[in-house]
Coordinates of C-alpha atoms in Angstrom, one line a residue:
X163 CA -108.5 -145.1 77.5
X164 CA -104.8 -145.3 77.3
X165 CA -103.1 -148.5 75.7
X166 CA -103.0 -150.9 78.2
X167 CA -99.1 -152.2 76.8
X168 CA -97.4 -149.1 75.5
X169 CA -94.9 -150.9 74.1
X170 CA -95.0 -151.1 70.4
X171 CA -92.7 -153.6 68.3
X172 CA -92.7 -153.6 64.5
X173 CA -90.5 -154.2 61.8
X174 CA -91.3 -152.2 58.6
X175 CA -90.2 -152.8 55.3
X176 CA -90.0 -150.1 52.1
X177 CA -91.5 -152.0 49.0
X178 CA -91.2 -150.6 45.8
X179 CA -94.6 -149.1 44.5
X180 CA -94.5 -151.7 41.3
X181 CA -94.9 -154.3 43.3
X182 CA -97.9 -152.9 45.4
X183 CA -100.3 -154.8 43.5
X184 CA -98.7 -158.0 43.7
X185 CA -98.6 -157.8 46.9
X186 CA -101.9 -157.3 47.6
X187 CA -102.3 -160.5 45.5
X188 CA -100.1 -162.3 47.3
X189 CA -102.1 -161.7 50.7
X190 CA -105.6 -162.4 49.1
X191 CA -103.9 -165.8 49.1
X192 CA -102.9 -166.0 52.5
X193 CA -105.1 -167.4 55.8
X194 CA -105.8 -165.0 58.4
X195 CA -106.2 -165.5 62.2
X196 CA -108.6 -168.1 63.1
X197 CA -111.9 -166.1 63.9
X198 CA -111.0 -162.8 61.9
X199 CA -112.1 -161.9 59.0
X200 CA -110.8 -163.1 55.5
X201 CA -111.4 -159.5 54.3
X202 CA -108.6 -157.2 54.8
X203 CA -109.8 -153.8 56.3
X204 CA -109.1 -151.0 54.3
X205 CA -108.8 -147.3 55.5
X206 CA -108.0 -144.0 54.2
X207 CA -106.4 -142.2 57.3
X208 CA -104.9 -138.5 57.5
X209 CA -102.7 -138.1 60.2
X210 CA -101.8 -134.4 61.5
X211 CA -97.9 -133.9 63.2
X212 CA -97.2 -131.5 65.7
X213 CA -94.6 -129.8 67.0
X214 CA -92.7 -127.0 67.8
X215 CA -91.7 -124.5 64.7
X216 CA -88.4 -125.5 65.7
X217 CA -88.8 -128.9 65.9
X218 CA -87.9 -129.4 69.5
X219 CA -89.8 -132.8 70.1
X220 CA -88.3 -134.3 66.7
X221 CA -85.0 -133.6 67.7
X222 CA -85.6 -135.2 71.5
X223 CA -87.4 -138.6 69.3
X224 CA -90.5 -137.8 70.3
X225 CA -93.2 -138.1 67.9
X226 CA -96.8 -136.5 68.6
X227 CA -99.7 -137.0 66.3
X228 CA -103.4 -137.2 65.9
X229 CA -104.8 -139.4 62.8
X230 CA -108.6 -139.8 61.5
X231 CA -109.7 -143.2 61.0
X232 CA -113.5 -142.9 59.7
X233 CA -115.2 -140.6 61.9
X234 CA -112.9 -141.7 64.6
X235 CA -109.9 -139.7 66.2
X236 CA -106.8 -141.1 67.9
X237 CA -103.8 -139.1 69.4
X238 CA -100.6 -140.5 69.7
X239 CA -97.4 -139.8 71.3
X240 CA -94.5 -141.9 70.3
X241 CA -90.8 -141.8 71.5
X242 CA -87.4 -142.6 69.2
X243 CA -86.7 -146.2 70.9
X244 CA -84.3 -148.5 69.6
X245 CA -83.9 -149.1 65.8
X246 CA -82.2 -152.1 63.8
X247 CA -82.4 -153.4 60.4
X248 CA -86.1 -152.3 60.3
X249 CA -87.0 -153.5 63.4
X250 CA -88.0 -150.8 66.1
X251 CA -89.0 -151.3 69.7
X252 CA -90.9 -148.1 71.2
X253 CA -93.2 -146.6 73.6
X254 CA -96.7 -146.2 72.6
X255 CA -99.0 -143.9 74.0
X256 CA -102.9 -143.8 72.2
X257 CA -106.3 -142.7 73.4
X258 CA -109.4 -141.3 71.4
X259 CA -110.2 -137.8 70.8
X260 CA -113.3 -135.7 70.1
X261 CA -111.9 -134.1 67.1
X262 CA -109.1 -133.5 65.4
X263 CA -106.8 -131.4 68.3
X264 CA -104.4 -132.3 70.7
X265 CA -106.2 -133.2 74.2
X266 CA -103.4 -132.8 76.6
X267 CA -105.3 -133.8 79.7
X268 CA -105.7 -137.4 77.7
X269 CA -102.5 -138.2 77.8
X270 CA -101.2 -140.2 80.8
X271 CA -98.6 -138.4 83.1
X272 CA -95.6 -140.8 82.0
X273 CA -96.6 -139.5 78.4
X274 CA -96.8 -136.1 79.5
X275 CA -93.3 -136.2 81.0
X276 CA -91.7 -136.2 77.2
X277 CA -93.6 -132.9 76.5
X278 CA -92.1 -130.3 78.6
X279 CA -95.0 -127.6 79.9
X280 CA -92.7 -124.9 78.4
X281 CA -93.1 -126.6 75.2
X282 CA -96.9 -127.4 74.6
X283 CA -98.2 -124.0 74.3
X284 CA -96.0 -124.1 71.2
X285 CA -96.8 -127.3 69.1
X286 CA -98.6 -126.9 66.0
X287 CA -99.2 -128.7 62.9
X288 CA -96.0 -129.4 60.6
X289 CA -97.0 -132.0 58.4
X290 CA -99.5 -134.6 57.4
X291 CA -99.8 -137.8 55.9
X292 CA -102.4 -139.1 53.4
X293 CA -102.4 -143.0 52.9
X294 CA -104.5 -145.9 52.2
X295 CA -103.6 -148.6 54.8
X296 CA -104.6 -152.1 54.3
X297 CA -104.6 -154.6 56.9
X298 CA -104.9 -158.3 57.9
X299 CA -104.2 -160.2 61.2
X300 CA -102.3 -163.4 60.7
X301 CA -100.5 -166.6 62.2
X302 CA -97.2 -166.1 62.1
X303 CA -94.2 -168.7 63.5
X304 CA -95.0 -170.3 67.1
X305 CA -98.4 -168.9 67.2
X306 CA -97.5 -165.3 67.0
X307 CA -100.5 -162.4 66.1
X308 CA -99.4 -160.2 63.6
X309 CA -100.9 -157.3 62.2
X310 CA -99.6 -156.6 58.5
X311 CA -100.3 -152.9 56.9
X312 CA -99.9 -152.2 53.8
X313 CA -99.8 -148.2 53.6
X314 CA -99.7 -146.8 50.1
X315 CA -99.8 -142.4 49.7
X316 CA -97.5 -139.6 50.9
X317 CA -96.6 -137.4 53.5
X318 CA -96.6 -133.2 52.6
X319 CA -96.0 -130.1 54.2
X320 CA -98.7 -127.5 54.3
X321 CA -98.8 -124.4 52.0
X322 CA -97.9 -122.2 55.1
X323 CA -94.4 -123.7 56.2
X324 CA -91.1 -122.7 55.4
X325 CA -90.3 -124.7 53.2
X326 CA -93.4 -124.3 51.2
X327 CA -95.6 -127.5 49.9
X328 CA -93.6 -130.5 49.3
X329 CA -94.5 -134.0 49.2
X330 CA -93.1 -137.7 49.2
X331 CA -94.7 -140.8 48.3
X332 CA -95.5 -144.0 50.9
X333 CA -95.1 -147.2 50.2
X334 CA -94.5 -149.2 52.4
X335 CA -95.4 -152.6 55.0
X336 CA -95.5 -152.7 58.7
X337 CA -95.6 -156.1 60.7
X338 CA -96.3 -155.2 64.1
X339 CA -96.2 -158.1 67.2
X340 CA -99.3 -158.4 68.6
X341 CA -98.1 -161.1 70.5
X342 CA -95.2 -163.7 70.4
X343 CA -91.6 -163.4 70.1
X344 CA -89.9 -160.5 67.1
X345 CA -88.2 -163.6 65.3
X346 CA -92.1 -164.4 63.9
X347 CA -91.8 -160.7 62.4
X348 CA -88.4 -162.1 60.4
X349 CA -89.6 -164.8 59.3
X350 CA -92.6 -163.2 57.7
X351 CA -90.6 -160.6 56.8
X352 CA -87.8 -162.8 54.7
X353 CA -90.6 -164.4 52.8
X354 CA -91.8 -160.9 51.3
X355 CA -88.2 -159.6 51.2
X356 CA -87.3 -162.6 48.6
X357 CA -90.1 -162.3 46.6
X358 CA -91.0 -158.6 46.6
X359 CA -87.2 -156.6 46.6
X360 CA -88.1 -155.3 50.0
X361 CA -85.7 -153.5 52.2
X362 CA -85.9 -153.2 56.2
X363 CA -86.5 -149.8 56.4
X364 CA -85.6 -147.5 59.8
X365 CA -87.2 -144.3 58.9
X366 CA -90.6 -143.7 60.2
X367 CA -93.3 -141.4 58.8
X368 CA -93.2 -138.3 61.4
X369 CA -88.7 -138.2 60.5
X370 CA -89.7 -138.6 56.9
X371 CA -92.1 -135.6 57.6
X372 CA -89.4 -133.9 59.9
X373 CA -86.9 -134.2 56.9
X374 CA -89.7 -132.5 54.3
X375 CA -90.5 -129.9 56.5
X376 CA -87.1 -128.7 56.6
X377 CA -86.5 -129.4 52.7
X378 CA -83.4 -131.8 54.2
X379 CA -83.1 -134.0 50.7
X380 CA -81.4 -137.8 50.9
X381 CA -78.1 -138.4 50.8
X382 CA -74.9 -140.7 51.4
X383 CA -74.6 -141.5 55.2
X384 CA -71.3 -142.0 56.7
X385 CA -70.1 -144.1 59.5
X386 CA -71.5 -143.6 62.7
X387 CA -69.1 -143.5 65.4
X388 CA -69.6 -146.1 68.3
X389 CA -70.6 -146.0 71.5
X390 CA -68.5 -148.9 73.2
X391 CA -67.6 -149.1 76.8
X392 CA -65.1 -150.6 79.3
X393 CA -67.8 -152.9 81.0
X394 CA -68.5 -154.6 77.5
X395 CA -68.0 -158.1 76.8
X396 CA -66.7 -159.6 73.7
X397 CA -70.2 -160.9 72.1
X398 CA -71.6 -157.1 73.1
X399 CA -69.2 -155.6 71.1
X400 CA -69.3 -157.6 68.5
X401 CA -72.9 -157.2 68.3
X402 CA -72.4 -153.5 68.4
X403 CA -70.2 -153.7 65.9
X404 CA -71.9 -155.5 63.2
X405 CA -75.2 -153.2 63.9
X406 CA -73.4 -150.3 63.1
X407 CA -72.0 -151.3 59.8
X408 CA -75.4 -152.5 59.0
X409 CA -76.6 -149.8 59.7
X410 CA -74.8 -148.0 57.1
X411 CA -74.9 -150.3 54.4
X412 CA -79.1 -149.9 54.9
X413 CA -78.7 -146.4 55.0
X414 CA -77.1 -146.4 51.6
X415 CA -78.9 -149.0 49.9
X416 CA -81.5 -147.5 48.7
X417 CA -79.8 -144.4 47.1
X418 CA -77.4 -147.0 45.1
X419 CA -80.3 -148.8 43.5
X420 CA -82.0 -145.7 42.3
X421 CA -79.6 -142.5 42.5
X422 CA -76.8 -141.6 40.1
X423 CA -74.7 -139.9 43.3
X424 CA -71.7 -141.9 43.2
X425 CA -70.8 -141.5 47.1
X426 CA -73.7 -144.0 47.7
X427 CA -72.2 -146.4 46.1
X428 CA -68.9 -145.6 48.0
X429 CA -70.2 -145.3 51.5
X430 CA -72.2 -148.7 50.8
X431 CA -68.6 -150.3 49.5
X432 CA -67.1 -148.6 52.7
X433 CA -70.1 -150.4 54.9
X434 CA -69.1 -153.5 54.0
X435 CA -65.4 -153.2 54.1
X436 CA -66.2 -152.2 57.6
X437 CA -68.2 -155.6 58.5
X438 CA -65.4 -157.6 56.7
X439 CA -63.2 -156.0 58.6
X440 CA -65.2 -156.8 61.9
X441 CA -65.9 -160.3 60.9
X442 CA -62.2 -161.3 60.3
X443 CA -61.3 -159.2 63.6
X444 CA -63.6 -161.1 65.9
X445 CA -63.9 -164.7 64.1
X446 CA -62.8 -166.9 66.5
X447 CA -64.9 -165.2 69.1
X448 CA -67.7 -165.2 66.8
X449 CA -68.5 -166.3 63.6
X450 CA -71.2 -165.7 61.2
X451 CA -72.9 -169.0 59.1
X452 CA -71.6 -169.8 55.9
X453 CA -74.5 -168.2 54.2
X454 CA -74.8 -165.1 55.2
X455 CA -70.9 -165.2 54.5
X456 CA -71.9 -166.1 51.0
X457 CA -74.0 -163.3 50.6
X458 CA -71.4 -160.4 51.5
X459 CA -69.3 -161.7 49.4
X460 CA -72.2 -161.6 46.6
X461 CA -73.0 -157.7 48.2
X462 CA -69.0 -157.1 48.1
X463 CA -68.4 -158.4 44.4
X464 CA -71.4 -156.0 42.7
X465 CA -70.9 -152.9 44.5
X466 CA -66.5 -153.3 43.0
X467 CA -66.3 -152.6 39.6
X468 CA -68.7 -149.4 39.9
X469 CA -66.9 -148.1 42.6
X470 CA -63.6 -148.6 40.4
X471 CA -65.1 -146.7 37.9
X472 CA -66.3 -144.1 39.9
X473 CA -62.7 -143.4 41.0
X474 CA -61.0 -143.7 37.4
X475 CA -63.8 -141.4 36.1
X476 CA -64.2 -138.9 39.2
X477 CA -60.6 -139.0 40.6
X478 CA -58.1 -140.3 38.7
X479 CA -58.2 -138.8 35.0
X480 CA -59.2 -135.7 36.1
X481 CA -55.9 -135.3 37.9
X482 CA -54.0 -136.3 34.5
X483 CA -56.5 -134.0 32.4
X484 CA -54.9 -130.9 32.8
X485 CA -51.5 -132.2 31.7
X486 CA -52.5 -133.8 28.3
X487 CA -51.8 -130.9 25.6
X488 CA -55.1 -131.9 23.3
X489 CA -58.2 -130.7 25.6
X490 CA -60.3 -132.3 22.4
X491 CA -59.0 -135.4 22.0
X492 CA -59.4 -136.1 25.8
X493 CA -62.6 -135.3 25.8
X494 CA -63.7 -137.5 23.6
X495 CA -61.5 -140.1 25.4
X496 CA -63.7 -139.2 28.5
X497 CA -67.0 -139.5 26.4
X498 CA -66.3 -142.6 25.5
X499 CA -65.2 -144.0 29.2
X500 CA -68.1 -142.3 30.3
X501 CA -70.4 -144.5 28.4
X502 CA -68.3 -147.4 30.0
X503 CA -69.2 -146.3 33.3
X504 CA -72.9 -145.6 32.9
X505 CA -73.0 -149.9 31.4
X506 CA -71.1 -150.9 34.7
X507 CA -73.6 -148.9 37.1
X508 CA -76.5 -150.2 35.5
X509 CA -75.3 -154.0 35.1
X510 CA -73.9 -153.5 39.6
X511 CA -77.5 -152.3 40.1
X512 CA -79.5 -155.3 38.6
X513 CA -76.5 -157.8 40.1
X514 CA -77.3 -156.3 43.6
X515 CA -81.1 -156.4 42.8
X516 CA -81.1 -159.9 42.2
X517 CA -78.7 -160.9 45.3
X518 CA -81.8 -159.7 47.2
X519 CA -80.0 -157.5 49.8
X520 CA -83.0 -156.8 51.5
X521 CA -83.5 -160.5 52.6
X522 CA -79.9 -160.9 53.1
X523 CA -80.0 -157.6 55.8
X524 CA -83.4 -159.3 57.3
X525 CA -81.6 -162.9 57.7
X526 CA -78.5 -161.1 59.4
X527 CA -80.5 -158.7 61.7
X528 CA -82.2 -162.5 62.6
X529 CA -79.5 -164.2 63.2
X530 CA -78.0 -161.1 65.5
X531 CA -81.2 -161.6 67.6
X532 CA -80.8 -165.1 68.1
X533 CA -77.3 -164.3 69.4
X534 CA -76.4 -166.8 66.7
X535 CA -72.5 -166.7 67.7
X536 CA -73.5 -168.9 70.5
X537 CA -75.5 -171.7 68.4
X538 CA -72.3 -173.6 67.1
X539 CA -68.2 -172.7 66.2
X540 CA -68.9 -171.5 62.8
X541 CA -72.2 -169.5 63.6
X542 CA -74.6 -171.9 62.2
X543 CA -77.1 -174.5 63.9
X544 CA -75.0 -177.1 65.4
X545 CA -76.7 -180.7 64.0
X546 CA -76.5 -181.8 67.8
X547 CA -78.1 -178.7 69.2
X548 CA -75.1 -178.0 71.2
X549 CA -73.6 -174.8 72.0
X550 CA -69.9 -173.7 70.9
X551 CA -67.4 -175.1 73.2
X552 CA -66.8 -174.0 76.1
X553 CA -63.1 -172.4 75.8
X554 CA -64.8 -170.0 72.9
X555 CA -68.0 -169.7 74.9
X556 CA -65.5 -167.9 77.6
X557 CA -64.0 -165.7 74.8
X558 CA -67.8 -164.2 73.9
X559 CA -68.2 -163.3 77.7
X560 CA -64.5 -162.2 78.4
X561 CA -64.3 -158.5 78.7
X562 CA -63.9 -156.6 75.7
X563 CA -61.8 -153.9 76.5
X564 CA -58.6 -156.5 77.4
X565 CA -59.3 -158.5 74.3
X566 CA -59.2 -154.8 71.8
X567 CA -55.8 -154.2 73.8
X568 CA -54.7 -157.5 72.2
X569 CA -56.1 -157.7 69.0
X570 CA -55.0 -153.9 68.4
X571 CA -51.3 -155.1 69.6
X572 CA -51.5 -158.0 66.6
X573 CA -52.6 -155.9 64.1
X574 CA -50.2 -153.9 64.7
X575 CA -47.3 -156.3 64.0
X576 CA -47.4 -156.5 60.2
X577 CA -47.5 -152.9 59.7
X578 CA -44.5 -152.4 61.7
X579 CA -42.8 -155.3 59.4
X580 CA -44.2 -153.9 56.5
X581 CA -42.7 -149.9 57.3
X582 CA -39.1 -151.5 58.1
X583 CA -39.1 -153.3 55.0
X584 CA -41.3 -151.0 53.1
X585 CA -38.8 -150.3 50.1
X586 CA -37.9 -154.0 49.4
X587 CA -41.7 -154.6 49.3
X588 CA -43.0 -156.3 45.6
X589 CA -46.2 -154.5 44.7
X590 CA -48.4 -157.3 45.5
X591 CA -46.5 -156.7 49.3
X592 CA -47.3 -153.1 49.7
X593 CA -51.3 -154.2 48.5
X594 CA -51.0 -156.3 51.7
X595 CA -49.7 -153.8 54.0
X596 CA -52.0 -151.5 52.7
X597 CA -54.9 -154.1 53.2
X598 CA -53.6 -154.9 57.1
X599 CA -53.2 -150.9 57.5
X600 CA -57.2 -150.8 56.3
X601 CA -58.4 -153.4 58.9
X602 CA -55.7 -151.8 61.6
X603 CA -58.0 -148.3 61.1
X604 CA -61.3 -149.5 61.3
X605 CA -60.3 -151.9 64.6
X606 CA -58.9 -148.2 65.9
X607 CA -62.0 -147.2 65.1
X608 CA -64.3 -149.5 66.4
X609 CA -62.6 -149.6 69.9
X610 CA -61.6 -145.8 70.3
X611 CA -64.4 -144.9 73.1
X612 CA -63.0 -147.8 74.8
X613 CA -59.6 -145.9 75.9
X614 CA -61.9 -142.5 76.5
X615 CA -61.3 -142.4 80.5
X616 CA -57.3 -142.8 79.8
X617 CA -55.0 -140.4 80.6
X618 CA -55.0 -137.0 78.0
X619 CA -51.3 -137.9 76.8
X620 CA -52.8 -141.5 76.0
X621 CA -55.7 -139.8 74.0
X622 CA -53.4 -137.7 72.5
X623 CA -51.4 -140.4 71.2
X624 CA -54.4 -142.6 70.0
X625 CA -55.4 -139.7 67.8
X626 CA -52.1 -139.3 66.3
X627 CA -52.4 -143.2 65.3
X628 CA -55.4 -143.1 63.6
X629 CA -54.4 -139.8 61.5
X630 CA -51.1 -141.8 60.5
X631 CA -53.3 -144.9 59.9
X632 CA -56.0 -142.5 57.5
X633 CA -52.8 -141.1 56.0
X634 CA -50.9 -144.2 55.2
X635 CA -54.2 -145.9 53.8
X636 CA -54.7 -142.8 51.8
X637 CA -51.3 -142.6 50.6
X638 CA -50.9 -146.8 49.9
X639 CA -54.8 -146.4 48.5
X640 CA -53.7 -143.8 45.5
X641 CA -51.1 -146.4 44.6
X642 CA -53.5 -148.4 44.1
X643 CA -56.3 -146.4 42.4
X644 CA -53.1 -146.0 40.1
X645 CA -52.5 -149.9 39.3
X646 CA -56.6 -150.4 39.3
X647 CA -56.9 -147.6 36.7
X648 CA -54.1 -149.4 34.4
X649 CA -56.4 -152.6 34.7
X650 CA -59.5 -150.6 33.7
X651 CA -57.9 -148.9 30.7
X652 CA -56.4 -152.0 29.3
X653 CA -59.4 -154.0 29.2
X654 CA -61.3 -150.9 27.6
X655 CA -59.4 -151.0 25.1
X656 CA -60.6 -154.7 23.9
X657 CA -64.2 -153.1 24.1
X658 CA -65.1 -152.3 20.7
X659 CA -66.9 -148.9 21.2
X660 CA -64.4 -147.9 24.5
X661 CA -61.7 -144.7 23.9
X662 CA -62.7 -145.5 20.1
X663 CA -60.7 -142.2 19.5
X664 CA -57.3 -142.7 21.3
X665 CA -57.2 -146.7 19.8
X666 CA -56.4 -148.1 16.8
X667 CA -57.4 -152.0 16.6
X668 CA -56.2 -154.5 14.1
X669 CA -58.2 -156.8 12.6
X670 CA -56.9 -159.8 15.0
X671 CA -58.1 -158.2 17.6
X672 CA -54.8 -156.7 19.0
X673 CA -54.9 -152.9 20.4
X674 CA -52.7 -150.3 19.6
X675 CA -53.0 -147.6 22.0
X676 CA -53.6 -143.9 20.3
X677 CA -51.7 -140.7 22.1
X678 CA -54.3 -140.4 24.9
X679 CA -54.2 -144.0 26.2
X680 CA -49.9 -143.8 25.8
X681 CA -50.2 -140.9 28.1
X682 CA -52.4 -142.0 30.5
X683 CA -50.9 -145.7 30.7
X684 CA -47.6 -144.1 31.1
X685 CA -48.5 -141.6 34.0
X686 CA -50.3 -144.2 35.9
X687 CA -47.0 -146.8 35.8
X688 CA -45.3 -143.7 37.0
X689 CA -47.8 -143.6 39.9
X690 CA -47.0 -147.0 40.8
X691 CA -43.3 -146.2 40.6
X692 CA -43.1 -143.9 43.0
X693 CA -45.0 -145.8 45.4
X694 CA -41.7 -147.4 46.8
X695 CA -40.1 -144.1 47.8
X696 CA -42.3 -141.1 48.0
X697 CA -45.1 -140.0 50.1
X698 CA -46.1 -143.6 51.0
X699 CA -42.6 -144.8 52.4
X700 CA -42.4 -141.6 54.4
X701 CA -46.2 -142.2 55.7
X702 CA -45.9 -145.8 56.4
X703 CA -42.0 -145.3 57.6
X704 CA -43.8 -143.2 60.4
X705 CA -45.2 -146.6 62.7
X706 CA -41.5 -147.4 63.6
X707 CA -41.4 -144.3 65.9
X708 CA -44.8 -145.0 67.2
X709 CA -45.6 -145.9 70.8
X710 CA -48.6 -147.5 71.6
X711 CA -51.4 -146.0 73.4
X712 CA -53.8 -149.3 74.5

């Protein structure tokens, strides 16, 4: 018998494996549904994918499965759905089977029509899981049902495939709506997320499976490019908008809290320069509360100094290197800044641990359901239980493609101020422009499919905009790796055990800076120097000829 709602709705979270236990602690605490047992019920299940051997139902989202429970067999077909901040919405499809092979003729015909006859002559198994899943029904806010699974083991490849046997560990909870609204899932959801280090996590066990299969490893994600159209309205868009960058912040997260790659750290920083971005773009259309403000800022701040020296260590001495004339000493210059580094990873990663971004993501993803804009001018819960006012109400609903024509026009202002004037600029002037040329890009960005049915010359000429915005941001952004670099150096040198071989200290305290940190210093203020008339003055000259394309 097929499911009678095929609709499934959970929100999964990835909890690290040392808290397991206290989890499970946690729960033997907690009241279940009235009329269920106290007892949680525990099962070992092994679940057998199928597919194609070239994956052609993974790459359409389509996920097809059969699992033993006990002595009992259920096959599954599930499709992609939609995705956010750990929350999924999908269709369902589940019946028993006699044993452990596909039953085609079980399967409803609306199931049927994601599996292609061509194609189901050709599935077999890929991958399986292996976990131990324990479960309890509870209460959750406004009388919601919600079953909670805790499933604990790993998913492999079998001996035979391609990539040979690989495995991956599980660990992880899934709060699925039984009935009720999805914010009871949140609210559960923050409580754990606080107290556990949990992260809303997207990826479900049959792409985790997928990814093994193929021996495709983690790693940095990059922006996504949107998908925004013409017959948007402002609160859409701005919805849209904020999903995607949360989306690759999430993404990321998990590889800066445990991976030494240095781009996750960078495309996480980039993430949230992105929402910034979005936020100040589209605050007085809607605004997000105070405390989820707070909390990017908190995000923000940990994620700077490693990034900084990630790009003094990476980018920036490495392109002096080869001019110093002592490869020895600079090596043990770099030794020594190396060490530096390695301290300010560990002490961002235990700062963004305990800013809990995992409860900060959930409370956002919330807040984004509850179309929050619309609760109050800042973003908050109006005291009164009014709505915003009316005049901004007719902003959220105004339609978005007009509004991008004339919050792309304002942005554009400074930068054309800033190129006529660019070699009069002070230093702390060209940071500006640089800053206005950043948030200029990524509101190109956002709103480039919006101009996708204008005429070819127009796309031609929005292209051309967004290279010389990359360019000039580039350009202004090496100045300023420059003048970052000369603040990182100079405070290393008042750390006892920093560039110990290029620095001679006094015993009040005062640095004197050896031949290596002379040479450096010096080529960096050069860097800065130039910034008034060389490439950056010719790249951000280039706006005054500009024409417009929205």
């Amino acid at each position: 018998m097929t499911t009678p709602h095929p609709h499934e709705i959970e929100l999964k979270l990835a909890l690290p494996p040392g808290q397991a236990e206290a989890f499970l602690k946690r729960m033997a605490r907690r009241r279940t549904l009235k009329g269920t047992s106290s007892t949680p019920v525990q099962m070992d299940l092994v679940t057998r994918y199928f597919d194609t051997p070239d994956f052609a139902l993974s790459a359409e989202g389509v996920a097809l499965r059969v699992r033993r429970a006990g002595r009992r067999w259920l096959q599954t077909l599930k499709t992609e759905g939609e995705r956010q901040g750990g929350l999924s919405r999908r269709a369902e499809f589940e019946m028993p089977v006699t044993r452990g092979e596909l039953d085609w003729t079980r399967f409803p015909a609306v199931a049927l029509a994601y599996v292609p006859d061509a194609l189901r002559t050709q599935v077999v198994p890929v991958f399986e899981t292996h976990f131990r899943r324990t479960a309890w029904l509870l209460k959750g806010k406004a009388g919601a049902q919600i079953e909670v699974a805790l499933d604990v083991g790993e998913v492999r490849t079998p001996k035979g495939m391609n990539a040979g046997e690989r495995s991956q560990p599980i660990c992880e909870i899934e709060l699925e709506l039984k009935s009720g609204q999805p914010d009871a899932l949140f609210a559960l959801a923050l409580e754990w997320a606080g107290a556990f280090d949990c992260l809303p996590f997207d990826i479900s066990k049959a792409e985790r499976g997928v990814r093994l299969a193929h021996g495709v490893a983690d790693e940095p994600v990059k922006a996504v490019p949107l998908e925004l159209d013409d017959g948007m309205s402002v609160e859409d868009g701005f919805a849209e908008i904020v999903q995607n960058c949360l989306a690759q912040f999430q993404a990321n997260l998990p590889g800066v809290l445990s991976s030494d790659d240095i781009e996750y750290v960078h495309q996480a920083r980039v993430a949230l320069r992105r929402l910034r971005a979005a936020l100040r773009l589209m605050r007085k259309a809607c605004a997000l509360p105070d405390e989820l403000l707070d909390g990017l800022r908190t995000l923000a701040a940990a994620l700077g100094p490693a990034r900084d020296w990630d790009v003094l260590c990476g980018e920036t001495l490495p392109a002096i290197a080869p001019h110093y004339p002592d490869q020895n000493a600079w090596q043990h210059g770099m030794q020594a800044l190396e060490l530096r580094r390695t301290e300010v990873r560990a002490a961002m990663q235990d700062a963004l641990t305990q800013a809990r971004p995992g409860a900060w993501l959930l409370a956002l993803q919330r807040w984004l359901l509850q179309r929050g804009w619309r609760l109050s001018p800042n973003g908050g819960v109006s005291p009164s239980g009014e709505s915003v006012p009316e005049a901004q109400r007719f902003v959220q609903l105004s339609p978005l493609d007009a509004w991008a024509r004339r919050a792309l026009q304002k942005g554009h202002r400074p930068i054309v101020r800033g190129a006529r004037n660019f070699g009069k600029l002070a230093p702390a002037q060209r940071h500006a422009l640089r800053i206005a040329i950043k948030r200029q890009r990524y509101a190109a960005e956002f709103f480039q499919t919006l101009f996708g049915a204008h005429p070819e010359g127009h796309q031609r000429r929005q292209g051309r905009y967004l290279d010389m915005l990359r360019n000039a941001q580039d350009s202004l952004g090496r100045a300023n790796d420059a003048h970052i670099a000369w603040g990182l150096l100079t405070a290393a040198h008042t750390t006892p055990h920093v560039l110990q071989n290029v620095v001679d200290r006094s015993p009040l305290g005062q640095v004197k800076s050896g031949p290596m940190g002379d040479f450096v210093l010096g080529w960096l203020a050069a860097k800065q120097a130039e910034a008034a008339s060389g490439e950056s003055a010719r790249r951000v000259r280039a706006f005054l000829k500009l024409k417009a394309y929205w």
